[in-house]
mmCIF file of C-alpha atoms in Angstrom:
data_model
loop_
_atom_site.group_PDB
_atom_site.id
_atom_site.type_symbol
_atom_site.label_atom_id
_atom_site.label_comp_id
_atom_site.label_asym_id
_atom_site.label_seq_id
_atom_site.Cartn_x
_atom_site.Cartn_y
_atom_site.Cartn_z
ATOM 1 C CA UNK V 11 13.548 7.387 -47.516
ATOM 2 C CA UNK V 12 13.896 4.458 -45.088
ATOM 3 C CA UNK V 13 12.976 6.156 -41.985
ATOM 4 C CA UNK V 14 9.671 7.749 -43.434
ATOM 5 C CA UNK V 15 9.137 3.865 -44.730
ATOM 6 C CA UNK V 16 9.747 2.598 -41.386
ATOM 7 C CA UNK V 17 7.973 5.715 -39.712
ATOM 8 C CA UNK V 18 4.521 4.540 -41.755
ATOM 9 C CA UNK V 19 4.950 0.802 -41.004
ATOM 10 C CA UNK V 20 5.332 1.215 -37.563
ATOM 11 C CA UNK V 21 2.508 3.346 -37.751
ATOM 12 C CA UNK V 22 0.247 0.950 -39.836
ATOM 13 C CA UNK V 23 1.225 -1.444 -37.040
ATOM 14 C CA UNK V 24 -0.221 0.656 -34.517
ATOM 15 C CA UNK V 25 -3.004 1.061 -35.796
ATOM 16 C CA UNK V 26 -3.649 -2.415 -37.170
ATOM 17 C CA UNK V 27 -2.894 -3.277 -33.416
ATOM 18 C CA UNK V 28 -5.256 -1.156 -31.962
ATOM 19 C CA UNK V 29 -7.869 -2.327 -34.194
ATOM 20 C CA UNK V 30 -7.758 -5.813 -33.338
ATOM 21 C CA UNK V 31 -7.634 -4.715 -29.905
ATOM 22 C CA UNK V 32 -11.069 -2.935 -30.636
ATOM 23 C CA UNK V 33 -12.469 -5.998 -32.373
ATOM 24 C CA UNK V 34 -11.494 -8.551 -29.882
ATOM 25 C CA UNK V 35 -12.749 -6.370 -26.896
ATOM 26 C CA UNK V 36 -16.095 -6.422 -28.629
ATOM 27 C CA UNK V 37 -15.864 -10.075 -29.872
ATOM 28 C CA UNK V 38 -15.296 -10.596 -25.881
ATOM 29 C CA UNK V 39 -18.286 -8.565 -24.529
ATOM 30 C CA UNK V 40 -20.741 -11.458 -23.306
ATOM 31 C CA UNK V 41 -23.864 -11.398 -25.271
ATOM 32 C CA UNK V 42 -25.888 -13.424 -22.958
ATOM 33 C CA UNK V 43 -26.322 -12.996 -19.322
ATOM 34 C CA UNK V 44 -28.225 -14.772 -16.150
ATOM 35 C CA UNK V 45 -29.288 -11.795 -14.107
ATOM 36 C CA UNK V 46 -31.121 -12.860 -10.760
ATOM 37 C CA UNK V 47 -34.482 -11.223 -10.035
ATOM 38 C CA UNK V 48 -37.508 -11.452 -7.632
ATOM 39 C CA UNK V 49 -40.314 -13.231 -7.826
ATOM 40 C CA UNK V 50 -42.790 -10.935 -8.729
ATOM 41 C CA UNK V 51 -43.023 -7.830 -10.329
ATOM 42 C CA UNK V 52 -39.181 -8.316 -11.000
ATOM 43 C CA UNK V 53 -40.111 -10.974 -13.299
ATOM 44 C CA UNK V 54 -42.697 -9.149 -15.305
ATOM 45 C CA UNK V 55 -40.366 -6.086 -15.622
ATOM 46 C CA UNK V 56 -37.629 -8.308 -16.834
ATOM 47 C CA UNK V 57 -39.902 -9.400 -19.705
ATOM 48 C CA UNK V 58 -39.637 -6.348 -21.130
ATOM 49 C CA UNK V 59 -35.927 -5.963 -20.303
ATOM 50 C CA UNK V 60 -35.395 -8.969 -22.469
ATOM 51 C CA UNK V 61 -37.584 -7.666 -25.326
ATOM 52 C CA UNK V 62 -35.027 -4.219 -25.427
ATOM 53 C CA UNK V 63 -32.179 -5.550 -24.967
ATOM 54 C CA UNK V 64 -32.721 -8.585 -28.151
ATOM 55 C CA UNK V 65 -32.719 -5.594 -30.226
ATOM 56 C CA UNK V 66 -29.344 -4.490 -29.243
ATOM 57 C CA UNK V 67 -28.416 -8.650 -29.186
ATOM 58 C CA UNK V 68 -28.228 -9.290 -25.782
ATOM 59 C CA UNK V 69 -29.669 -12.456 -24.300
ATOM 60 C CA UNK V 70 -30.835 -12.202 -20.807
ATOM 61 C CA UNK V 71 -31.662 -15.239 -19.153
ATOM 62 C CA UNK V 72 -33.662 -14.759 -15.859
ATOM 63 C CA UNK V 73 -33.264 -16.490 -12.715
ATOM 64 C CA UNK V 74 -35.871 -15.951 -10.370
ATOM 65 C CA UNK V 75 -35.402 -15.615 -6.340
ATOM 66 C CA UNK V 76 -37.737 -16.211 -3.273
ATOM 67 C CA UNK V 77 -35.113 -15.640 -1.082
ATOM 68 C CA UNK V 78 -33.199 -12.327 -0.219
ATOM 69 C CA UNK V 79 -30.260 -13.905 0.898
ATOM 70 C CA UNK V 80 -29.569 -15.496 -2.423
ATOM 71 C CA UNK V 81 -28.994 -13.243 -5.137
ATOM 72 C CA UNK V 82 -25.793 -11.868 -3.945
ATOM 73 C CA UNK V 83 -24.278 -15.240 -2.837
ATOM 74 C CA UNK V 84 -25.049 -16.350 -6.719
ATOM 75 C CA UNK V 85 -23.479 -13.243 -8.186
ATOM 76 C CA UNK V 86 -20.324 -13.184 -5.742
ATOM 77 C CA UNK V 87 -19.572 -17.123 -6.456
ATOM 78 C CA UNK V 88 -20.635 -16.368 -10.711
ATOM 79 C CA UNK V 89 -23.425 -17.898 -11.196
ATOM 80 C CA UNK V 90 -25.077 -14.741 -11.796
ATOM 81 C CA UNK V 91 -23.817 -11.956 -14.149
ATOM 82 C CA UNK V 92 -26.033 -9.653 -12.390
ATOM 83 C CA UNK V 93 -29.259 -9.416 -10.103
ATOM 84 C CA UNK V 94 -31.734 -6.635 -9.544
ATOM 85 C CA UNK V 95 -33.546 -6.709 -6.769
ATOM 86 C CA UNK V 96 -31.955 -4.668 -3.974
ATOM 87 C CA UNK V 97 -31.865 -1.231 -2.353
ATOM 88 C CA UNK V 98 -28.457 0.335 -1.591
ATOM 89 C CA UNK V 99 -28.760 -0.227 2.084
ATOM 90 C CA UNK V 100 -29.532 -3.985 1.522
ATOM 91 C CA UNK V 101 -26.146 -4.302 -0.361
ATOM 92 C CA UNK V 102 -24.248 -2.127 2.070
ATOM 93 C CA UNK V 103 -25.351 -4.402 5.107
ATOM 94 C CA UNK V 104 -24.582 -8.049 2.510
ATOM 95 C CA UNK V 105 -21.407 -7.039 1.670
ATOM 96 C CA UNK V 106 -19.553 -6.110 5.003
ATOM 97 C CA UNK V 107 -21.544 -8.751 6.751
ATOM 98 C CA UNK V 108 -20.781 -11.538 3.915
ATOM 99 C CA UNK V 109 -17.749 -10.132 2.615
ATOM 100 C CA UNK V 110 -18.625 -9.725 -1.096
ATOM 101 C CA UNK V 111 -17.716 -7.017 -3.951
ATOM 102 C CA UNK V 112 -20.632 -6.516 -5.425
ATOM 103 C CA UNK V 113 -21.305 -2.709 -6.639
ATOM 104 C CA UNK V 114 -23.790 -0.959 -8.410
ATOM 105 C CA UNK V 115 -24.231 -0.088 -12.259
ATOM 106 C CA UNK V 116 -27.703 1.592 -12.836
ATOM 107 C CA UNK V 117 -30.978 2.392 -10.744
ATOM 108 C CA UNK V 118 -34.158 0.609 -11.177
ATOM 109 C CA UNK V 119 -37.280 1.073 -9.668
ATOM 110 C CA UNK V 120 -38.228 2.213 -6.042
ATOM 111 C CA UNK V 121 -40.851 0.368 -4.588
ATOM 112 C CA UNK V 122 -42.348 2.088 -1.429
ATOM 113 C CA UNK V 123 -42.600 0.035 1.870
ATOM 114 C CA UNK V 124 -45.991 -1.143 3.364
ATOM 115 C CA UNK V 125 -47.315 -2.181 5.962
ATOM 116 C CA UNK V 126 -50.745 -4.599 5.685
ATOM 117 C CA UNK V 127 -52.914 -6.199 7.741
ATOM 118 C CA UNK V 128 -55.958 -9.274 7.698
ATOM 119 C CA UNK V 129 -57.332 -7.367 11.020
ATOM 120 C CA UNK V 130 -57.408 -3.739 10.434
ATOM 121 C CA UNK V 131 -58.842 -1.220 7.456
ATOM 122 C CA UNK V 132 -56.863 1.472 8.878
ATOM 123 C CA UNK V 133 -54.253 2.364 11.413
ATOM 124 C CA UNK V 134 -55.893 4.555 13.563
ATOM 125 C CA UNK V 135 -57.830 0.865 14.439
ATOM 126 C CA UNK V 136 -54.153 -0.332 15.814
ATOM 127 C CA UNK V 137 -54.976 -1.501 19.363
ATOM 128 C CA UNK V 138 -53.066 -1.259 22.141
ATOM 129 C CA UNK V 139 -50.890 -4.800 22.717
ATOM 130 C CA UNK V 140 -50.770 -5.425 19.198
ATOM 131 C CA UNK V 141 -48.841 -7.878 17.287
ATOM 132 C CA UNK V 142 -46.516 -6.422 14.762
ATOM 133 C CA UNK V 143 -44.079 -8.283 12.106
ATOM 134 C CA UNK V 144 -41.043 -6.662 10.946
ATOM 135 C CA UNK V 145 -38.413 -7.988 8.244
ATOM 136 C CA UNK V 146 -35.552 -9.674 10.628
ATOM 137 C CA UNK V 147 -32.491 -8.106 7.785
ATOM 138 C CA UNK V 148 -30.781 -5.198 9.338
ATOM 139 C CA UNK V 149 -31.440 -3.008 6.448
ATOM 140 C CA UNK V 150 -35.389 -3.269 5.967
ATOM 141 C CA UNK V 151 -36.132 -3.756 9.472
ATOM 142 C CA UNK V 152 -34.806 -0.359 10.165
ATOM 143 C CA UNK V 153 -36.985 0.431 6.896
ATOM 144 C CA UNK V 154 -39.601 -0.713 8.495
ATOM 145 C CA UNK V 155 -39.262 1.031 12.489
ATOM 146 C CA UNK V 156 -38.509 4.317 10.508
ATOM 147 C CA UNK V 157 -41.967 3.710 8.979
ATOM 148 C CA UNK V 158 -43.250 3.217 12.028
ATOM 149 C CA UNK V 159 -41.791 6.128 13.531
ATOM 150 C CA UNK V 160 -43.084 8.516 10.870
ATOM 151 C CA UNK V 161 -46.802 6.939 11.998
ATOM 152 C CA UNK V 162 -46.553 7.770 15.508
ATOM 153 C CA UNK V 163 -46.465 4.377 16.710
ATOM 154 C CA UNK V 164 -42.727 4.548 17.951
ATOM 155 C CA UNK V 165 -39.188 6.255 18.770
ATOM 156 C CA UNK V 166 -36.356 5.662 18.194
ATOM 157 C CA UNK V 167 -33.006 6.932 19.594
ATOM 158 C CA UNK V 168 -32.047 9.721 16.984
ATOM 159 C CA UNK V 169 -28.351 7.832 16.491
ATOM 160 C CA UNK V 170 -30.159 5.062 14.815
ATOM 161 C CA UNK V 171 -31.971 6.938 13.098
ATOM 162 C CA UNK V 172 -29.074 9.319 11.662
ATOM 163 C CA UNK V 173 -27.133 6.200 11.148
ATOM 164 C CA UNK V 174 -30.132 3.828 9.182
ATOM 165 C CA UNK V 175 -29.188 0.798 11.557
ATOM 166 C CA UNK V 176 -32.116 0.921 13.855
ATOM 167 C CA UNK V 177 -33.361 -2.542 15.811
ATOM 168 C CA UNK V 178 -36.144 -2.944 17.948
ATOM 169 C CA UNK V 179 -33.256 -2.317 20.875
ATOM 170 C CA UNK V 180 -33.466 1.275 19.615
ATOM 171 C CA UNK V 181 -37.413 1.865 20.836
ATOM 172 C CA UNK V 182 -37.269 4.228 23.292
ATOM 173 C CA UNK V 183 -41.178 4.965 23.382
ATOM 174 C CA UNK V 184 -44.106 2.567 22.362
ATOM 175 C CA UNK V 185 -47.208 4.025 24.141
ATOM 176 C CA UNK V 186 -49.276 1.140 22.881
ATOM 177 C CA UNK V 187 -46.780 -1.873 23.682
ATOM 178 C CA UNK V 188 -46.819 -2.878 20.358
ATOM 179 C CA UNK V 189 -45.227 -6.151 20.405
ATOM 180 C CA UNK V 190 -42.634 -6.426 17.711
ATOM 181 C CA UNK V 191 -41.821 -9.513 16.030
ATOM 182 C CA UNK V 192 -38.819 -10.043 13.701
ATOM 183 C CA UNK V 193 -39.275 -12.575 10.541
ATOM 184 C CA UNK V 194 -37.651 -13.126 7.502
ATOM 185 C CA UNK V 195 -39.088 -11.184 4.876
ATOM 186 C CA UNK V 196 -40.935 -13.889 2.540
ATOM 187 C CA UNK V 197 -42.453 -14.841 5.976
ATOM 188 C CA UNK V 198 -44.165 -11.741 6.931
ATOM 189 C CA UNK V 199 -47.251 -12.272 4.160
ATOM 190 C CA UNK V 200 -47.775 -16.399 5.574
ATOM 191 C CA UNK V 201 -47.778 -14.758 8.940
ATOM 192 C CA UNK V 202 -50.291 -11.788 8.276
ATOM 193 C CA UNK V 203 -52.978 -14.048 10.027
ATOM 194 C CA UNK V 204 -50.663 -14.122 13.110
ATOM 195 C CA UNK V 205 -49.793 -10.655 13.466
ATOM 196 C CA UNK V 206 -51.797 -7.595 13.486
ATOM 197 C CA UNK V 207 -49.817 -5.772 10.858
ATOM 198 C CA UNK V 208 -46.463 -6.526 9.007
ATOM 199 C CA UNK V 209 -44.016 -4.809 7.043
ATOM 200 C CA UNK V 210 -43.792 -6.480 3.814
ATOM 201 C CA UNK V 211 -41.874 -5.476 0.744
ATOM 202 C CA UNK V 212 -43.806 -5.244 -2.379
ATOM 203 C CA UNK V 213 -42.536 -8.157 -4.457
ATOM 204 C CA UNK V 214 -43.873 -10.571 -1.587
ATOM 205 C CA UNK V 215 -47.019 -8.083 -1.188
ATOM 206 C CA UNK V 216 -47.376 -8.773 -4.689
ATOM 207 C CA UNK V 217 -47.357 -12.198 -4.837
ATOM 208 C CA UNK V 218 -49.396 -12.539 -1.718
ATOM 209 C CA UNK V 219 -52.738 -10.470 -3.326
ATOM 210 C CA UNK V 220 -51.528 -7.468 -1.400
ATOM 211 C CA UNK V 221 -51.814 -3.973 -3.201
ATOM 212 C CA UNK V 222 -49.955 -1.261 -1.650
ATOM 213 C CA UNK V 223 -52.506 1.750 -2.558
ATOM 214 C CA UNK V 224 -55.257 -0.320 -1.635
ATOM 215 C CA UNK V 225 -54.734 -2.330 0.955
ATOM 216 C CA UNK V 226 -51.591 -0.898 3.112
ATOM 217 C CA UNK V 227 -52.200 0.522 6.248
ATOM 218 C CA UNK V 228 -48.724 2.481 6.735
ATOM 219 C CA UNK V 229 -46.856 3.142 3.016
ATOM 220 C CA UNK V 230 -43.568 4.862 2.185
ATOM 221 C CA UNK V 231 -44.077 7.827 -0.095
ATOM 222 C CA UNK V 232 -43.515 7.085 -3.457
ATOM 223 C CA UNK V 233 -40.174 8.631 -3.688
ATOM 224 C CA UNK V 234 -37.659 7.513 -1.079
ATOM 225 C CA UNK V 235 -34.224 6.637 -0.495
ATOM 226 C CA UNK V 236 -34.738 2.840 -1.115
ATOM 227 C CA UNK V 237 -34.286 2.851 -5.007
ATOM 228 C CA UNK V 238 -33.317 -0.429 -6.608
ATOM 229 C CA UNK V 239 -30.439 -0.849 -8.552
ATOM 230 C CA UNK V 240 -28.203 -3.213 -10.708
ATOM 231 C CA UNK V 241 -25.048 -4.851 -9.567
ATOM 232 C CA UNK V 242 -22.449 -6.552 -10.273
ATOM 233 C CA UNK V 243 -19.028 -7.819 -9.057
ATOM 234 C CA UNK V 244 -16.781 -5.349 -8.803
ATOM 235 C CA UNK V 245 -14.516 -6.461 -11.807
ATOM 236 C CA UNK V 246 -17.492 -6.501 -13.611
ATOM 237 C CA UNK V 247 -18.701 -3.002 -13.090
ATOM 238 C CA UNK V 248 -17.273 -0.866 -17.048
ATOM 239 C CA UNK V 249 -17.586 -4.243 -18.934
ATOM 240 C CA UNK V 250 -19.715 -2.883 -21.747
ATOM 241 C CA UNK V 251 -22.370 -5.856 -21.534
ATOM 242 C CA UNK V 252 -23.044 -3.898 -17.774
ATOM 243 C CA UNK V 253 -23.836 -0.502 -19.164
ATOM 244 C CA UNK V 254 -25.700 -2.521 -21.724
ATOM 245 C CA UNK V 255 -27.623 -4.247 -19.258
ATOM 246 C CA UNK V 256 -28.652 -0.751 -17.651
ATOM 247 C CA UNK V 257 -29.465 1.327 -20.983
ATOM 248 C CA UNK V 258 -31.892 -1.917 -21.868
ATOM 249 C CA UNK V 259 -33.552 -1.473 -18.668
ATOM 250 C CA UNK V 260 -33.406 2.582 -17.983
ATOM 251 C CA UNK V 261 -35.176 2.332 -21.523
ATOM 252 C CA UNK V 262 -38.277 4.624 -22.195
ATOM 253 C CA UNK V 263 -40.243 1.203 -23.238
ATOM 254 C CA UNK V 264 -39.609 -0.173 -19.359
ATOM 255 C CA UNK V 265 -40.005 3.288 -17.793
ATOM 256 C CA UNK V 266 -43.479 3.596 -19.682
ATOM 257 C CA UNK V 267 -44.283 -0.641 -18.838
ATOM 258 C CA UNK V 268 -43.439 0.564 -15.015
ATOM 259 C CA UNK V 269 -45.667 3.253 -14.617
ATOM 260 C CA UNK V 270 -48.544 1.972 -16.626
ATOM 261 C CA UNK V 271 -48.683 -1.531 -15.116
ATOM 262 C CA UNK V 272 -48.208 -0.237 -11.149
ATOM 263 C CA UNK V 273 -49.633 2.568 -11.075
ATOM 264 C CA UNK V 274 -47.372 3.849 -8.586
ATOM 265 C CA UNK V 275 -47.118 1.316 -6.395
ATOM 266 C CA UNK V 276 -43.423 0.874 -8.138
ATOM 267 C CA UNK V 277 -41.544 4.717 -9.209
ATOM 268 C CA UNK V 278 -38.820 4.543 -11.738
ATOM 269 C CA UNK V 279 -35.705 5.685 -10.347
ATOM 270 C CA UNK V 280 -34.076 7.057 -13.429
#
């Protein structure tokens, strides 16, 4: 009689144990979060973001970005929960060359490469000599000579290719001497007057005027291997306000806001 009455209490225990366990891992879950962004059609996605995710009563507070070198410096020293405005490459290349953890949780949107121009209508204009701005990060300027490459303008050695870490080093041929110039990406669209064409991503594009189905000269196809994703630190990465974060945004509502407001000029990538 006193074991099976010591048998159930430590068995109530248990289970009384476990359940506070459950309740205080939820009562720990954040409900608010600062997730970085782009200027740009970041920010408009995000509205809706926000609107899906108050239903299932998380807060997201926005912080907006000019600056690609930003985002992940504010998420690896916290002051960022998450961001969401980066292709896989663009993390690869941050972290070994910064040293952060920062991982992905969910894909976003892909949002095809283009290059634009104040001079041309069309490539086939291109002359010879020309003037040509390329984004100065490792990971989108070899975006941007791949893009290049796939127009005919350029090539480059087939290692840099095969390994995605192309430079203007790796030109082998350029029959028209196009004259590449390296900038930082939010100052390829201020220097469109300067160059002939530039590679610009389509946040900046966007906030510039620039539309990439009407006004690029050279565009990725819609689907490529630059999707956008989530991230966060590495510790952060099966907290359940992260998968929260993604379900909100790989929501039918934003999927539907995406390819209604763009047009195409952004893809969902889930």
């Amino acid at each position: 009689m006193h074991s099976t009455f010591r048998r159930r209490t430590l068995a109530l225990a248990a289970l009384a144990t476990a359940l506070f366990a459950g309740s205080t891992a939820f009562a720990q879950d954040k409900n608010t979060l600062k997730v970085g962004v782009s200027v740009g059609n970041g920010e408009q996605i995000f509205e809706v973001v926000k609107k899906v995710a108050a239903k299932d009563g998380l807060n997201i507070q926005v912080v907006v970005f000019n600056d690609y070198q930003l985002p992940n410096a504010a998420l690896a020293s916290g002051d960022l929960d998450a961001n969401a405005f980066q292709h896989q490459p663009f993390l690869d290349n941050q972290n070994k060359a910064r040293g952060f953890d920062i991982v992905p949780v969910g894909l976003t949107i892909t949002a095809p490469l283009g290059f634009y121009s104040r001079k041309i209508k069309s490539i086939d204009q291109l002359p010879d000599g020309a003037s040509v701005g390329i984004q100065n990060d490792p990971s989108n300027g070899n975006r941007a000579l791949l893009l290049l490459q796939q127009a005919g303008l350029i090539t480059l050695k087939p290692e840099a290719v095969k390994n995605n870490n192309a430079t203007p080093l790796d030109v082998v041929t350029n029959p028209k001497k196009l004259k590449l110039v390296a900038l930082d990406a939010a100052q390829l669209p201020r220097s469109l007057d300067d160059l002939t064409i530039a590679s610009i991503n389509n946040d900046y594009a966007e906030k510039a005027g620039l539309s990439l189905n009407k006004d690029a000269v050279i565009k990725e196809a819609p689907k490529s291997p630059y999707a956008n994703l989530i991230a966060v630190r590495r510790a952060d990465k099966d907290k359940p306000w992260a998968k929260r974060l993604v379900a909100a945004y790989q929501s039918p509502e934003v999927k539907s806001f995406i390819e209604t407001q763009f047009k195409g000029s952004l893809v969902p990538a889930f």
